[in-house]
Coordinates of C-alpha atoms in Angstrom, one line a residue:
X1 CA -13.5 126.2 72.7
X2 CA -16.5 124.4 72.8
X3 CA -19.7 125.9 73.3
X4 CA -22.8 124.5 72.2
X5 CA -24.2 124.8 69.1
X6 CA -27.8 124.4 67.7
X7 CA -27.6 121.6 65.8
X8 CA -31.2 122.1 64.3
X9 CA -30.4 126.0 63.5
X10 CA -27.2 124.9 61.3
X11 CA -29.3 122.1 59.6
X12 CA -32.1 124.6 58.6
X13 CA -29.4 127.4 58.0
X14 CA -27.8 124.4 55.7
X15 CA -30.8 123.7 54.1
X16 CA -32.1 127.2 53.0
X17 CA -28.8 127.7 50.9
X18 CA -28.1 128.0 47.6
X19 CA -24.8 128.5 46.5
X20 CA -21.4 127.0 47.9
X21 CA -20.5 130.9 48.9
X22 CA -23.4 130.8 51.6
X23 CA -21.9 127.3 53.0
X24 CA -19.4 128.7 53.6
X25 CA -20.7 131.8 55.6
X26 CA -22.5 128.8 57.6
X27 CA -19.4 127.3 58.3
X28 CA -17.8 130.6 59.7
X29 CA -20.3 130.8 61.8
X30 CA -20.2 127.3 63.4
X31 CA -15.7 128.1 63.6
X32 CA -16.8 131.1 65.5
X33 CA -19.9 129.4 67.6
X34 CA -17.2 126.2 68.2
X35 CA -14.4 128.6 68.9
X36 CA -12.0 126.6 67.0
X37 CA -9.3 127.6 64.6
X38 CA -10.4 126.0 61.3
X39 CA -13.1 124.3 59.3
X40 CA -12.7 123.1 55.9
X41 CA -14.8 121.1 53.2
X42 CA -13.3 120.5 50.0
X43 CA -14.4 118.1 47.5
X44 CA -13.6 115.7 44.6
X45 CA -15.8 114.6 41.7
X46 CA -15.3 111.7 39.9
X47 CA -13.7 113.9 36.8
X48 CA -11.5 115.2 39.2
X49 CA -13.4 118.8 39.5
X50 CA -12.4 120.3 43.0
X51 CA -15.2 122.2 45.1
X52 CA -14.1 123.6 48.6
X53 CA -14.5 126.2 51.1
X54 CA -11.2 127.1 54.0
X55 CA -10.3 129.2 56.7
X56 CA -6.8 128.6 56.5
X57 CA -4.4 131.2 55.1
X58 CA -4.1 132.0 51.5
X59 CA -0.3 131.6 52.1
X60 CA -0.6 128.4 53.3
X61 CA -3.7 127.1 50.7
X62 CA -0.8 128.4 47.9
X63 CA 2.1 126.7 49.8
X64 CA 0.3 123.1 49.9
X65 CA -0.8 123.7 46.5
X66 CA 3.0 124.5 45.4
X67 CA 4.5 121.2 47.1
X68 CA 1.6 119.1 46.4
X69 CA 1.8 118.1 49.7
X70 CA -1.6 116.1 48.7
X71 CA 1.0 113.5 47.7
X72 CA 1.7 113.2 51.6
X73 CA -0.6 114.6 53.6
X74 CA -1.4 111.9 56.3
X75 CA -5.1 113.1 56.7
X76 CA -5.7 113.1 52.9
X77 CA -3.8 109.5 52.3
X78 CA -6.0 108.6 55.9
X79 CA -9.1 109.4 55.4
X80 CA -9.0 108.1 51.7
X81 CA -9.0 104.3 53.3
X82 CA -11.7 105.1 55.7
X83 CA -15.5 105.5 56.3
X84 CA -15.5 106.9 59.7
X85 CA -14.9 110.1 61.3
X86 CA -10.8 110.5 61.9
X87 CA -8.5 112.2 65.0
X88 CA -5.4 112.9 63.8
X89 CA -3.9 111.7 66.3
X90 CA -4.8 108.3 64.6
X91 CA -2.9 109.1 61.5
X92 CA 0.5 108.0 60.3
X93 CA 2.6 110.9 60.8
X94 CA 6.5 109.1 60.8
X95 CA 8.9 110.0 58.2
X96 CA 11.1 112.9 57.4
X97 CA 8.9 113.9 54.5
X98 CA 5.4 113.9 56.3
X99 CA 7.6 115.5 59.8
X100 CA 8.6 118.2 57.4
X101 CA 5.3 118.9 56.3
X102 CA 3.6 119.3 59.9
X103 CA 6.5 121.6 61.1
X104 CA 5.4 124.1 58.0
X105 CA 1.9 123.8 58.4
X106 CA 1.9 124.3 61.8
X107 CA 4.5 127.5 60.9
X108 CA 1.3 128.0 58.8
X109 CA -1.1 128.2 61.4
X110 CA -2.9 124.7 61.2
X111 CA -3.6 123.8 64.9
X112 CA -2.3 120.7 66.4
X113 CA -5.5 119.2 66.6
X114 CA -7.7 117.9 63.8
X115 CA -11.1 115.7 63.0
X116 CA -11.7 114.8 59.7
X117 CA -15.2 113.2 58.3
X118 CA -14.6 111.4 54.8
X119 CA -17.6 111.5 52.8
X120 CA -18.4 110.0 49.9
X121 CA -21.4 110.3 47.3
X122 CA -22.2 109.3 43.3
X123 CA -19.9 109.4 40.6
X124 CA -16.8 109.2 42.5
X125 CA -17.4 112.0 44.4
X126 CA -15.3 112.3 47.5
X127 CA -14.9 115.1 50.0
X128 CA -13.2 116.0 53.8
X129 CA -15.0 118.1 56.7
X130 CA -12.5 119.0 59.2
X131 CA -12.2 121.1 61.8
X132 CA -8.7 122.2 63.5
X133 CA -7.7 123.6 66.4
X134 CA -4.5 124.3 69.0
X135 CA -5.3 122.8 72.3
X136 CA -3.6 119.8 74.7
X137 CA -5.2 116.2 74.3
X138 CA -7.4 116.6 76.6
X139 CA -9.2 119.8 76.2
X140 CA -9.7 118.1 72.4
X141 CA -10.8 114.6 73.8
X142 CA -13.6 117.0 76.1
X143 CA -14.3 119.2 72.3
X144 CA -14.9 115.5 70.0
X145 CA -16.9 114.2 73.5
X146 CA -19.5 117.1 73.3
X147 CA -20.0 117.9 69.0
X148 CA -18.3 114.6 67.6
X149 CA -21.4 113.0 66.8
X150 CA -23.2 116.6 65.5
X151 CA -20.2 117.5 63.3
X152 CA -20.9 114.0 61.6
X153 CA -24.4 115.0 61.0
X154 CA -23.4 118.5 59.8
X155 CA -20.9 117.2 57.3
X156 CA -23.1 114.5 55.9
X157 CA -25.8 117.2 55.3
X158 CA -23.5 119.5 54.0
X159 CA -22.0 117.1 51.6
X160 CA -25.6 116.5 50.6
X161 CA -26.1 120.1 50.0
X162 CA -23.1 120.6 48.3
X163 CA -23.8 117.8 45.7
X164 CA -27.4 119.4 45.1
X165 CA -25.4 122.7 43.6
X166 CA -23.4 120.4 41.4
X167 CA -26.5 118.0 40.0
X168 CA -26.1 119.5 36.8
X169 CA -23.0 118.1 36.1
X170 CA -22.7 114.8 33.6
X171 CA -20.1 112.8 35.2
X172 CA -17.6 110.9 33.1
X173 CA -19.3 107.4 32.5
X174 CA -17.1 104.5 34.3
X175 CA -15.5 101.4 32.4
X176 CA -15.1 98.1 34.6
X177 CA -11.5 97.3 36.0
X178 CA -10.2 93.9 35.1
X179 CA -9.7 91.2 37.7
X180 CA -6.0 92.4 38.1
X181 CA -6.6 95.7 38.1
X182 CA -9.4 95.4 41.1
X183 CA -6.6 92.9 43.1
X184 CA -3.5 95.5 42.1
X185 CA -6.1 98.5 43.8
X186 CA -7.5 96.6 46.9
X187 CA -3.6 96.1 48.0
X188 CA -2.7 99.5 47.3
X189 CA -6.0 100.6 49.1
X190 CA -5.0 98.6 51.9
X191 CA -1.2 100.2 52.4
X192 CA 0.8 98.1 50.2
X193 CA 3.7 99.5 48.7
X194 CA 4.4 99.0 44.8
X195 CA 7.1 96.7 45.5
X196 CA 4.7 94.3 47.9
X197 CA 1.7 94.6 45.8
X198 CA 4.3 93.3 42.7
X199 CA 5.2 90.4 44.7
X200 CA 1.9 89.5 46.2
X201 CA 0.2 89.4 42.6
X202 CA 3.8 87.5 40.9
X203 CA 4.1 90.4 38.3
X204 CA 6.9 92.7 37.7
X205 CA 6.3 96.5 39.1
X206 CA 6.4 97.6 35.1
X207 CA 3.1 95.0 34.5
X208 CA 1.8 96.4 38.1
X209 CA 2.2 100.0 36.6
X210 CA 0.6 99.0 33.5
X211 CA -2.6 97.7 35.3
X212 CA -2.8 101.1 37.9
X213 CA -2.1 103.3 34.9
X214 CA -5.1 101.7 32.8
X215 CA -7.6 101.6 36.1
X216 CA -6.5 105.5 36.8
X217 CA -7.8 106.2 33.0
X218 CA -11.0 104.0 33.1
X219 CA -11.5 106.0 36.4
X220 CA -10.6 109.2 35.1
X221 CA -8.9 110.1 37.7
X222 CA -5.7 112.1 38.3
X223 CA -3.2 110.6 40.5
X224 CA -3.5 106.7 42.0
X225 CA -4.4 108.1 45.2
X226 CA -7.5 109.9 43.6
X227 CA -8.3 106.5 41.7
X228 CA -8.1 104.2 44.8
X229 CA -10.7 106.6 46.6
X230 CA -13.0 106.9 43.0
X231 CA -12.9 103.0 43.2
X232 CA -13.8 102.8 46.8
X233 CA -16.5 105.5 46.4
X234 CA -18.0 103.6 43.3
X235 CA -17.9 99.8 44.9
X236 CA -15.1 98.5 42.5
X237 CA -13.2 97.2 45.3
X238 CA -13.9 96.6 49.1
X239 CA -11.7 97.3 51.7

């Protein structure tokens, strides 16, 4: 695990594509350069359109899918209230439910280790670059100390590239959120529980399900986690 890579080769490689299959083939090459387990992208448009490339098994792309473990997965809920690059180490990983869900992904193949790079463009558009591995702490403290700072630069130009493939695409256009609804999102963006952001705002949770439902349709998004990230992307509320 480790070597070093040509950071100017995979930017020109990256470049010179044109479809999201030949990402991909780039980013098998930089698992296999890296010697690392995984590398994923995967992608969210402000309609809710999902783009992505994995090398994780098909049985364990289908299992997440099946338990919409996207409702708990600590790197996804994470990474959604952050700009900078994530260890996952730095994630909340308490609780039966989310304990549960590392034992199987592990049982899965997922390594222990794991650096995820939020990225966000127009339109809503948020995506993940991570890249996974099995190692102790401090062979992956060594790996993030040698390519941290070029796997930044690779996911930002990827994202970039990725985006390019999906220009043609007319996003949904985006209504304003109310006063209440921007207060009612900030909280939740910032960890709040339903129950706290209710109190902290004097409403009933019915009223506070009211406003996330309406912000989650202007948004057009599918789920209030996907609609906190849409309004963090787009500048409707600051974190």
């Amino acid at each position: 695990m480790g070597t070093k890579f040509d950071l100017s080769q995979i930017l020109e490689d990256l470049e010179s594509t044109s479809t999201l299959e030949e990402l991909a083939t780039i980013l098998i090459q930089l698992r296999d350069t890296l010697r690392i387990d995984h590398v994923t992208y995967h992608w969210v448009d402000g309609a809710g359109d999902q783009y992505g490339f994995t090398t994780y098994s098909d049985a364990w792309d289908k299992q997440y899918r099946d338990k919409n473990y996207h409702r708990i997965d600590p790197v996804i809920l994470g990474c959604f209230q952050r700009f900078h690059a994530v260890d996952w180490k730095q994630l909340n990983w308490s609780g039966k439910a989310v304990r549960a869900f590392l034992q199987d992904a592990q049982d899965h193949g997922v390594g222990n280790q794991g650096y995820s790079i939020p990225l966000r463009g127009p339109s809503g558009q948020f995506a993940l670059f991570t890249v996974n591995n099995t190692c102790d702490d401090a062979a992956w403290q060594t790996f993030k100390d040698a390519h941290g700072r070029d796997l930044i630069l690779v996911a930002h130009f990827l994202n970039r590239k990725a985006l390019e493939f999906a220009k043609n695409r007319q996003p949904e256009k985006t209504r304003g959120l109310s006063p209440r609804e921007i207060d009612a999102m900030t909280l939740l963006a910032l960890g709040y529980s339903r129950a706290q952001v209710a109190h902290s705002l004097s409403i009933s949770e019915h009223t506070l399900r009211a406003y996330i439902e309406s912000a989650r349709s202007k948004l057009g998004a599918q789920n209030t986690t996907h609609a906190i990230a849409t309004a963090l992307s787009r500048g409707l509320i600051v974190v």
